[in-house]
PDB file of C-alpha atoms in Angstrom:
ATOM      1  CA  UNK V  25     -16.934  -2.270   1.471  1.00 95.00           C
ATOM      2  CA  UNK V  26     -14.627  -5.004   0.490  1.00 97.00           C
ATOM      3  CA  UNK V  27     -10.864  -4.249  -0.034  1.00 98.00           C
ATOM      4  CA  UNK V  28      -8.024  -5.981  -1.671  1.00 98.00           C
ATOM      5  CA  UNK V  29      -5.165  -5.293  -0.871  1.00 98.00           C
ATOM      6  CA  UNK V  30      -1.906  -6.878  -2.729  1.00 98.00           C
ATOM      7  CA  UNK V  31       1.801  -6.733  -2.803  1.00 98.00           C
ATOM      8  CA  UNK V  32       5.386  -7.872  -3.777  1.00 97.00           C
ATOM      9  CA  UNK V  33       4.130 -11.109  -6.066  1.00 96.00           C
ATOM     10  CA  UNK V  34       2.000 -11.891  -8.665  1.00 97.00           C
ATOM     11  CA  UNK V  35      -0.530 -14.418  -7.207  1.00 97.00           C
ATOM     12  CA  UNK V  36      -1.991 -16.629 -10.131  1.00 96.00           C
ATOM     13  CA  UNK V  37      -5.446 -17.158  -8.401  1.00 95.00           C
ATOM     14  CA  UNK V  38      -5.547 -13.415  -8.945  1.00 97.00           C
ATOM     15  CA  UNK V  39      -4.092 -13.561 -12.234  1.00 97.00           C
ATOM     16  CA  UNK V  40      -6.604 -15.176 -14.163  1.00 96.00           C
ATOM     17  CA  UNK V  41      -9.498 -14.012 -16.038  1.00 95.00           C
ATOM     18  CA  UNK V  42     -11.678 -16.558 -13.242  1.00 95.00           C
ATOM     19  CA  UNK V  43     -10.422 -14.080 -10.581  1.00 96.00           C
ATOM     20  CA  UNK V  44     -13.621 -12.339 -10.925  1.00 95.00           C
ATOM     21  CA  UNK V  45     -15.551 -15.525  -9.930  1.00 95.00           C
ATOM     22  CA  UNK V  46     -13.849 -15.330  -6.311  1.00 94.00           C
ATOM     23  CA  UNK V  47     -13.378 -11.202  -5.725  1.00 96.00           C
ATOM     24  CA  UNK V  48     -15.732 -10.286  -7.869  1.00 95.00           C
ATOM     25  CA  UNK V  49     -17.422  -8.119  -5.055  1.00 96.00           C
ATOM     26  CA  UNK V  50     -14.348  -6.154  -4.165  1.00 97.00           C
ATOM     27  CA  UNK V  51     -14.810  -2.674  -4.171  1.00 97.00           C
ATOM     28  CA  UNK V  52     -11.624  -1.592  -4.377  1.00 98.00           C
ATOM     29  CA  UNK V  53      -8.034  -2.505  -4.940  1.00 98.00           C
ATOM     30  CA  UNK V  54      -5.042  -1.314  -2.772  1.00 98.00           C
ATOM     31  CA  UNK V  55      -1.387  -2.208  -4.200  1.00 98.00           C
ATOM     32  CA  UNK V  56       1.557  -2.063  -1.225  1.00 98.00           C
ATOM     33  CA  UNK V  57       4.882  -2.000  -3.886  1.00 96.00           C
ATOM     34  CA  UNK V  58       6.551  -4.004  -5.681  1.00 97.00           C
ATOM     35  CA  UNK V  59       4.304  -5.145  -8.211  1.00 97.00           C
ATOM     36  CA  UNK V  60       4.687  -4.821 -12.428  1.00 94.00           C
ATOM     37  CA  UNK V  61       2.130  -2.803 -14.002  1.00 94.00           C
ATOM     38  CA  UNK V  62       0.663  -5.586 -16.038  1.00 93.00           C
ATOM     39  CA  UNK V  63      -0.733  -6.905 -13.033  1.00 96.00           C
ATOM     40  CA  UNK V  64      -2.769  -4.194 -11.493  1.00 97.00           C
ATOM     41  CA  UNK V  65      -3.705  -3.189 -15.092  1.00 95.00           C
ATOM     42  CA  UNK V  66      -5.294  -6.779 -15.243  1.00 97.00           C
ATOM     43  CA  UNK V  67      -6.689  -6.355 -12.010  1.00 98.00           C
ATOM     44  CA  UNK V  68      -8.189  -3.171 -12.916  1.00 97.00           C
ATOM     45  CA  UNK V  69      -9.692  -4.690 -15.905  1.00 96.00           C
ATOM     46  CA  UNK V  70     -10.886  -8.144 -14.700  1.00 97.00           C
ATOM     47  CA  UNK V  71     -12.466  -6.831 -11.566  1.00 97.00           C
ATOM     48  CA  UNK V  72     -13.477  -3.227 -13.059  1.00 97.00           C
ATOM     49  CA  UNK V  73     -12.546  -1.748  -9.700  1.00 97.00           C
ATOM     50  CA  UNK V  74     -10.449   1.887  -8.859  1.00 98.00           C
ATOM     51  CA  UNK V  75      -7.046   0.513  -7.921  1.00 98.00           C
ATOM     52  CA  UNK V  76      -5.173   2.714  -5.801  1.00 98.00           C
ATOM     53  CA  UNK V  77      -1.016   2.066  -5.313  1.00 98.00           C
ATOM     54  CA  UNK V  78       2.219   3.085  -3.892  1.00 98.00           C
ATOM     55  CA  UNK V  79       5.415   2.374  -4.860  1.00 97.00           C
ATOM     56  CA  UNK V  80       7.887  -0.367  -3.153  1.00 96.00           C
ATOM     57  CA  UNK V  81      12.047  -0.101  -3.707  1.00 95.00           C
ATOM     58  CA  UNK V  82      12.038  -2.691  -6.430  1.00 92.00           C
ATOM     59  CA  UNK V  83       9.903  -0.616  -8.891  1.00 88.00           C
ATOM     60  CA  UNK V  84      10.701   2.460 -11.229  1.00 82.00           C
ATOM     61  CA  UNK V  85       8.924   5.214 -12.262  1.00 72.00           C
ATOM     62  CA  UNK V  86       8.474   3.834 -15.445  1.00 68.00           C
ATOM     63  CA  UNK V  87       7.856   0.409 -17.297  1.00 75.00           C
ATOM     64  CA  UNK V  88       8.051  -0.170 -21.555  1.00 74.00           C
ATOM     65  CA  UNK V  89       5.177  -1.841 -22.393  1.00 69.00           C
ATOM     66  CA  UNK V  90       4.834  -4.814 -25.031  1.00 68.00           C
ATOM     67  CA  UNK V  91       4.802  -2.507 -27.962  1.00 70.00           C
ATOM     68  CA  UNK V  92       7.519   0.072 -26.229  1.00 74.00           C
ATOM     69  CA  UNK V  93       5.576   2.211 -25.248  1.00 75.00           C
ATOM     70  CA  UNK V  94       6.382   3.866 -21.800  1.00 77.00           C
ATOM     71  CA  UNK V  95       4.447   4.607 -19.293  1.00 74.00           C
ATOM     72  CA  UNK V  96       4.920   5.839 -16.252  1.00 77.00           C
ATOM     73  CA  UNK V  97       1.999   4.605 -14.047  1.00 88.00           C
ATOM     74  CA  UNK V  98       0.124   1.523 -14.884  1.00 91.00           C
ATOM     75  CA  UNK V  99      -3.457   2.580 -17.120  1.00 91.00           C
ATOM     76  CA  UNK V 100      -6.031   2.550 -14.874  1.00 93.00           C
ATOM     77  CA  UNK V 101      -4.325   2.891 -11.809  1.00 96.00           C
ATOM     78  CA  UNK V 102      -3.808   6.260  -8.900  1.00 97.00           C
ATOM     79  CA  UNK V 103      -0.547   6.662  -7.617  1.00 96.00           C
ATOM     80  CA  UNK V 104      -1.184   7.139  -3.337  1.00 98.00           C
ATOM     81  CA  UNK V 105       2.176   7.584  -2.816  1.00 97.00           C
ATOM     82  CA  UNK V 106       2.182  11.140  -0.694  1.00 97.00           C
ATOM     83  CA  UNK V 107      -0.934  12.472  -1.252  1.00 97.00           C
ATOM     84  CA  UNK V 108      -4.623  11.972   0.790  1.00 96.00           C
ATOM     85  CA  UNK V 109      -7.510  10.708  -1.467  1.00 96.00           C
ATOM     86  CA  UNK V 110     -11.044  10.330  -0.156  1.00 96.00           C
ATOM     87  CA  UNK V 111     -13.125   6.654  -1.728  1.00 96.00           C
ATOM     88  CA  UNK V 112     -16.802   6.528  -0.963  1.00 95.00           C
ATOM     89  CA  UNK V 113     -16.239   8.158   2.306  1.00 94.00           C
ATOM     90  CA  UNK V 114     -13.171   6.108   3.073  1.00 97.00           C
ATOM     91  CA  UNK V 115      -9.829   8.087   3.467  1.00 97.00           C
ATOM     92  CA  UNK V 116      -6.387   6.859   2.248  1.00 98.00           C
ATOM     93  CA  UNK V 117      -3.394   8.171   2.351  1.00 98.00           C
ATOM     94  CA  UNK V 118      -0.024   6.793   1.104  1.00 98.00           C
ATOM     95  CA  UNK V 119       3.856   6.777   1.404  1.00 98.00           C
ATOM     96  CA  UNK V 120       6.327   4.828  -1.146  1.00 98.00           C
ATOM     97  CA  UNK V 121       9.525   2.841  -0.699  1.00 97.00           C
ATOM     98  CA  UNK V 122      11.402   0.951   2.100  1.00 97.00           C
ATOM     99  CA  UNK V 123      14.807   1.917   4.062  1.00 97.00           C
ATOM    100  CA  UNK V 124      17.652   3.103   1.033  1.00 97.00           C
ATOM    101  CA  UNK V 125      19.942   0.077   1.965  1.00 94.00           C
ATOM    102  CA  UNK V 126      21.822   0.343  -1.634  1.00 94.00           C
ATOM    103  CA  UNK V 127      21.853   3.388  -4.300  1.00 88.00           C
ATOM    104  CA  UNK V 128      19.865   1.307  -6.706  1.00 85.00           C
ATOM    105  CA  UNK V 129      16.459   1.984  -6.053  1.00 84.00           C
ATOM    106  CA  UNK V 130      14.538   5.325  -6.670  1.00 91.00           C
ATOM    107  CA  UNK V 131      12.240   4.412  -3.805  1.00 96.00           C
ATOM    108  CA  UNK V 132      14.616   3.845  -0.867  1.00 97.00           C
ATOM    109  CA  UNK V 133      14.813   6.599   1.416  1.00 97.00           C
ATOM    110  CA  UNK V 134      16.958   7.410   4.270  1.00 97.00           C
ATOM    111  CA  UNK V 135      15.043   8.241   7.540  1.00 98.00           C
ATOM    112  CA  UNK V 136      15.836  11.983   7.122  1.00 98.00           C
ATOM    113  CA  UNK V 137      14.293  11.808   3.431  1.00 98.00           C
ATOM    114  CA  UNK V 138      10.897  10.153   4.895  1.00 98.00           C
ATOM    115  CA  UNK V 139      10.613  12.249   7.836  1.00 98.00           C
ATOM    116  CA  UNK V 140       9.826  14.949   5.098  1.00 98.00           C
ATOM    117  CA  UNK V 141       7.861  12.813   3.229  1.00 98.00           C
ATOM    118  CA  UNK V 142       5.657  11.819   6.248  1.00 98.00           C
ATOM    119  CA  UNK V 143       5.416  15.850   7.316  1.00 97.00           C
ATOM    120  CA  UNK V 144       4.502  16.814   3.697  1.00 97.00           C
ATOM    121  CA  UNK V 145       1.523  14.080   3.975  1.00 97.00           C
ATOM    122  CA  UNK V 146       0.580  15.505   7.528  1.00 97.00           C
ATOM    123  CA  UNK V 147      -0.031  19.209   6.410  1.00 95.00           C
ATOM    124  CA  UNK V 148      -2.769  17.209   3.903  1.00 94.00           C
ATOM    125  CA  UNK V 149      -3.982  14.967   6.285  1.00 96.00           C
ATOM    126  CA  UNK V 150      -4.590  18.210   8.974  1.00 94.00           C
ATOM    127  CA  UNK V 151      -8.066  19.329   7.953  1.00 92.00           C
ATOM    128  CA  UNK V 152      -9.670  16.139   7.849  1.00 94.00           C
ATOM    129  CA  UNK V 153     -10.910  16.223  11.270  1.00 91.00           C
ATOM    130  CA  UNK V 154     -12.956  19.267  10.769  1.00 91.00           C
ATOM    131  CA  UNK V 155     -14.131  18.131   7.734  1.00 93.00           C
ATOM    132  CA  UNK V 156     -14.867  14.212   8.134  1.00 93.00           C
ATOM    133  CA  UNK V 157     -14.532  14.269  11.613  1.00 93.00           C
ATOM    134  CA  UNK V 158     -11.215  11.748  11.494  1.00 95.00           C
ATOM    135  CA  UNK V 159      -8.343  12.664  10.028  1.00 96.00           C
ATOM    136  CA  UNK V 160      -7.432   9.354   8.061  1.00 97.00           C
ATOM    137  CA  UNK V 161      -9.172   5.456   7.740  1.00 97.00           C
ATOM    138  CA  UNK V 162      -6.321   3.521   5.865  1.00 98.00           C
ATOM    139  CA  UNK V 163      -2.475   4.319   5.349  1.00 98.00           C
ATOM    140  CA  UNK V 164      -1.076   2.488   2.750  1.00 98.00           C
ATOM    141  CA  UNK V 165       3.030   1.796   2.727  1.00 98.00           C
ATOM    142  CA  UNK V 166       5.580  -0.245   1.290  1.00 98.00           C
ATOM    143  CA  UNK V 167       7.562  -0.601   4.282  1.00 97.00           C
ATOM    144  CA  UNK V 168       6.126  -1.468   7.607  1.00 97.00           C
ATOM    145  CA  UNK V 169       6.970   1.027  10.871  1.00 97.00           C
ATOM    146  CA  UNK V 170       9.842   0.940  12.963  1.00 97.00           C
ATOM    147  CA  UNK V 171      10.074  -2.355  15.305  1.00 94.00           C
ATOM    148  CA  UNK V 172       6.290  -3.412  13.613  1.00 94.00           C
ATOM    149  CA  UNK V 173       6.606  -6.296  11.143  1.00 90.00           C
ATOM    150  CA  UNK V 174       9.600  -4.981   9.849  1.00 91.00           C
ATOM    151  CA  UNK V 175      12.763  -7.108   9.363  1.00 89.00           C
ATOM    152  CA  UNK V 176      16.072  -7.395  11.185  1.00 89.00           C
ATOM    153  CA  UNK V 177      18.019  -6.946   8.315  1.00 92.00           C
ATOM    154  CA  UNK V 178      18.928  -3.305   6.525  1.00 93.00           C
ATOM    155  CA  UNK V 179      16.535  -3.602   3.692  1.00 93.00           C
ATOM    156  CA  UNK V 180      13.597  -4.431   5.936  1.00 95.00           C
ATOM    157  CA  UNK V 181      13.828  -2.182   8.840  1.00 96.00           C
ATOM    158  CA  UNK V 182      10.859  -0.024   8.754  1.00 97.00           C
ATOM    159  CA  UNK V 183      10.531   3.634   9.129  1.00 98.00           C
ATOM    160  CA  UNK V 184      10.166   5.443  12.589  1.00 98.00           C
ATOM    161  CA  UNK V 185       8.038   8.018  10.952  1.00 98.00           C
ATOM    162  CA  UNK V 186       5.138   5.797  10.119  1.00 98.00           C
ATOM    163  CA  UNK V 187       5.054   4.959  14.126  1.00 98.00           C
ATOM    164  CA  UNK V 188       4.826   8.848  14.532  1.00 98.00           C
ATOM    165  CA  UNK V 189       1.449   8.889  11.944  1.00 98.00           C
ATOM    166  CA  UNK V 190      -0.705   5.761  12.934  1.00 97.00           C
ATOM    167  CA  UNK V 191       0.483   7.591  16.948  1.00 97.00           C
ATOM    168  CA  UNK V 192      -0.755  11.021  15.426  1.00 97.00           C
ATOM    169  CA  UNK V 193      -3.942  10.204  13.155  1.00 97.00           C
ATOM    170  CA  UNK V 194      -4.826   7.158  14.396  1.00 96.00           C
ATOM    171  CA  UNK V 195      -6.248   4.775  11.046  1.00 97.00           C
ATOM    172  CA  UNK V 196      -7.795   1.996  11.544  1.00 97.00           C
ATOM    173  CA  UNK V 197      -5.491   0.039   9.389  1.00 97.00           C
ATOM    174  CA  UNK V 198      -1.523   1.037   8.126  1.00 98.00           C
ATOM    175  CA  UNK V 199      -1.608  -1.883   5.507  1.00 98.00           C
ATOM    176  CA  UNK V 200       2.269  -2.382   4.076  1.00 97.00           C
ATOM    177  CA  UNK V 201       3.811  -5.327   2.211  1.00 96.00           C
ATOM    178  CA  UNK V 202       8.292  -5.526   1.638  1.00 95.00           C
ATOM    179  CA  UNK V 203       8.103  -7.805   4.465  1.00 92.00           C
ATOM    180  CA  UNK V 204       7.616 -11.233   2.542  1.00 86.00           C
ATOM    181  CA  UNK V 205       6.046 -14.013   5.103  1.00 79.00           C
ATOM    182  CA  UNK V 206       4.925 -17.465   3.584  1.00 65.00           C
ATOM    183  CA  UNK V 207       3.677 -20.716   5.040  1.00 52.00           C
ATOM    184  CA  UNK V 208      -0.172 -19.424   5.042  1.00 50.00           C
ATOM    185  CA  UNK V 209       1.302 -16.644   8.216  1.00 51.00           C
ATOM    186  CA  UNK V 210      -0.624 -13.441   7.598  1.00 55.00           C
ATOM    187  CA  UNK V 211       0.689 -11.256  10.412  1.00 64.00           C
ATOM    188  CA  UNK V 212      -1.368  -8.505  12.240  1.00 87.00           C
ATOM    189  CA  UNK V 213      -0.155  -6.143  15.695  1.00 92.00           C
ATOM    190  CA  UNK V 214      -2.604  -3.660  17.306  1.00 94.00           C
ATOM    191  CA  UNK V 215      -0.652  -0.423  18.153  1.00 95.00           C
ATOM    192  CA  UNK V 216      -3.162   2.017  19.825  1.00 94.00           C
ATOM    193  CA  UNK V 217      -6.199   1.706  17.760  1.00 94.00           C
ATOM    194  CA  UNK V 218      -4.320   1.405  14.418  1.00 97.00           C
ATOM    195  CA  UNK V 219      -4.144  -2.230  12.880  1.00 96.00           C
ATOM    196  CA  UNK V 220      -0.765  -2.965  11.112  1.00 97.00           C
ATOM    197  CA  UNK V 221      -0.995  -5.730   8.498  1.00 96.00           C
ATOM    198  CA  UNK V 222       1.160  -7.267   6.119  1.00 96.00           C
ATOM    199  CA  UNK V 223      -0.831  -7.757   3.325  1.00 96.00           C
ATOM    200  CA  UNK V 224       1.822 -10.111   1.146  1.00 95.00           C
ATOM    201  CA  UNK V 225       1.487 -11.455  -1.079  1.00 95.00           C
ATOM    202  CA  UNK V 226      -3.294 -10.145  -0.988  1.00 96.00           C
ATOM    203  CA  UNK V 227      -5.384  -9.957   1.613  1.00 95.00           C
ATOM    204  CA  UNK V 228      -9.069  -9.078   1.675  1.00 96.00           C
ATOM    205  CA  UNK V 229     -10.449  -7.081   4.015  1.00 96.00           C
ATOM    206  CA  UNK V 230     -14.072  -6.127   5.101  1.00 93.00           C
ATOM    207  CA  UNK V 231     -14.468  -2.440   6.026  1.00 90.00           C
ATOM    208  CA  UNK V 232     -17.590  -2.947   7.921  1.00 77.00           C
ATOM    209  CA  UNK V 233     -16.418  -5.655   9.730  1.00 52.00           C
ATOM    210  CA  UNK V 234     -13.306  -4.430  10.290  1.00 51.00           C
ATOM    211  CA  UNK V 235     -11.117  -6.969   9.911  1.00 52.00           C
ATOM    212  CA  UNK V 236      -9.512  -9.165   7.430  1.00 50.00           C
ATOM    213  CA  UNK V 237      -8.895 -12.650   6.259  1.00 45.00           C
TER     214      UNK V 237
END
């Protein structure tokens, strides 16, 4: 299974109709925050793949669309944000939002407010084991954890309760974005047996291998 994963910027390779040329065999799209609807509703359309999101501290819960019409999730597209899906045998879960470092944002959270977020999502993620045998494959942020890719700066310092999940439920992969790196750097840390990666601004990564370039 081939995964991409985007956030924070609209790449043009991706946003072009030729985009299915390159990732046309992507199985599935995985949005980290921070990214306008028309985007992954193009995505959705151009590579005809379930695109699964959560929401970063820039974005609303709603968007007018060119006719003004609004809409509060992008067509097309499964909010992630809290809740514990199951893809072709792959488990995701997802948290939205970054660090509240100003009262503008309707996804910033102090790290009171996402220690309740992050128990809510661990009372779903509790049965997996007996039932898969695992209790989670992918967890999808915004922000990165605590002291793991996260910036020194108050908007980017990540959350201390995503160190307590990928420590509890062990995914292979907590995939986040907020953290913007360029010059070609696409950062990766091992903690335990979980693989935190940046995924800004996409990254595709092959399930089966496990890994991702």
């Amino acid at each position: 299974m081939k995964i991409l994963a985007i956030s924070d910027q609209v790449v043009d390779s991706l946003y072009i109709v030729r985009a299915k040329d390159r990732f046309g065999d992507v199985d599935l799209i995985v949005g980290c925050g921070d990214l306008p609807y028309y985007y992954l509703e193009f995505l959705v359309t151009v590579l005809n793949q379930p695109l699964y999101f959560v929401y970063g501290n820039h974005d609303k819960s709603f968007e007018y669309t060119a006719s003004g019409t609004r809409r509060i999730t992008p067509a097309g597209c499964v909010p992630l944000g809290g809740r514990a899906i199951v893809f072709n045998g792959l488990i995701l879960a997802g948290l939205d939002g970054s660090i509240r470092y100003n009262n503008e944002g309707q996804y910033q959270f102090t790290p009171a407010e996402m220690d309740r977020k992050a128990l809510r999502l661990t009372l779903r993620l509790l049965s997996n084991r007996l039932r898969y045998g695992r209790w989670l494959d992918i967890l999808v942020t915004h922000s990165p954890p605590f002291g793991v890719g996260d910036g020194p700066d108050t908007a980017h310092i990540g959350f201390r309760a995503l160190n307590t999940l990928i420590h509890r439920f062990k995914p292979h992969y907590l995939l986040h974005g907020h953290q913007h790196v360029y010059h070609g750097l696409k950062p990766g840390t091992q903690v335990g047996s979980t693989r935190v990666l940046n995924v800004f601004p996409y990254r595709v990564i092959d399930w089966e291998r496990g890994d991702g370039e």
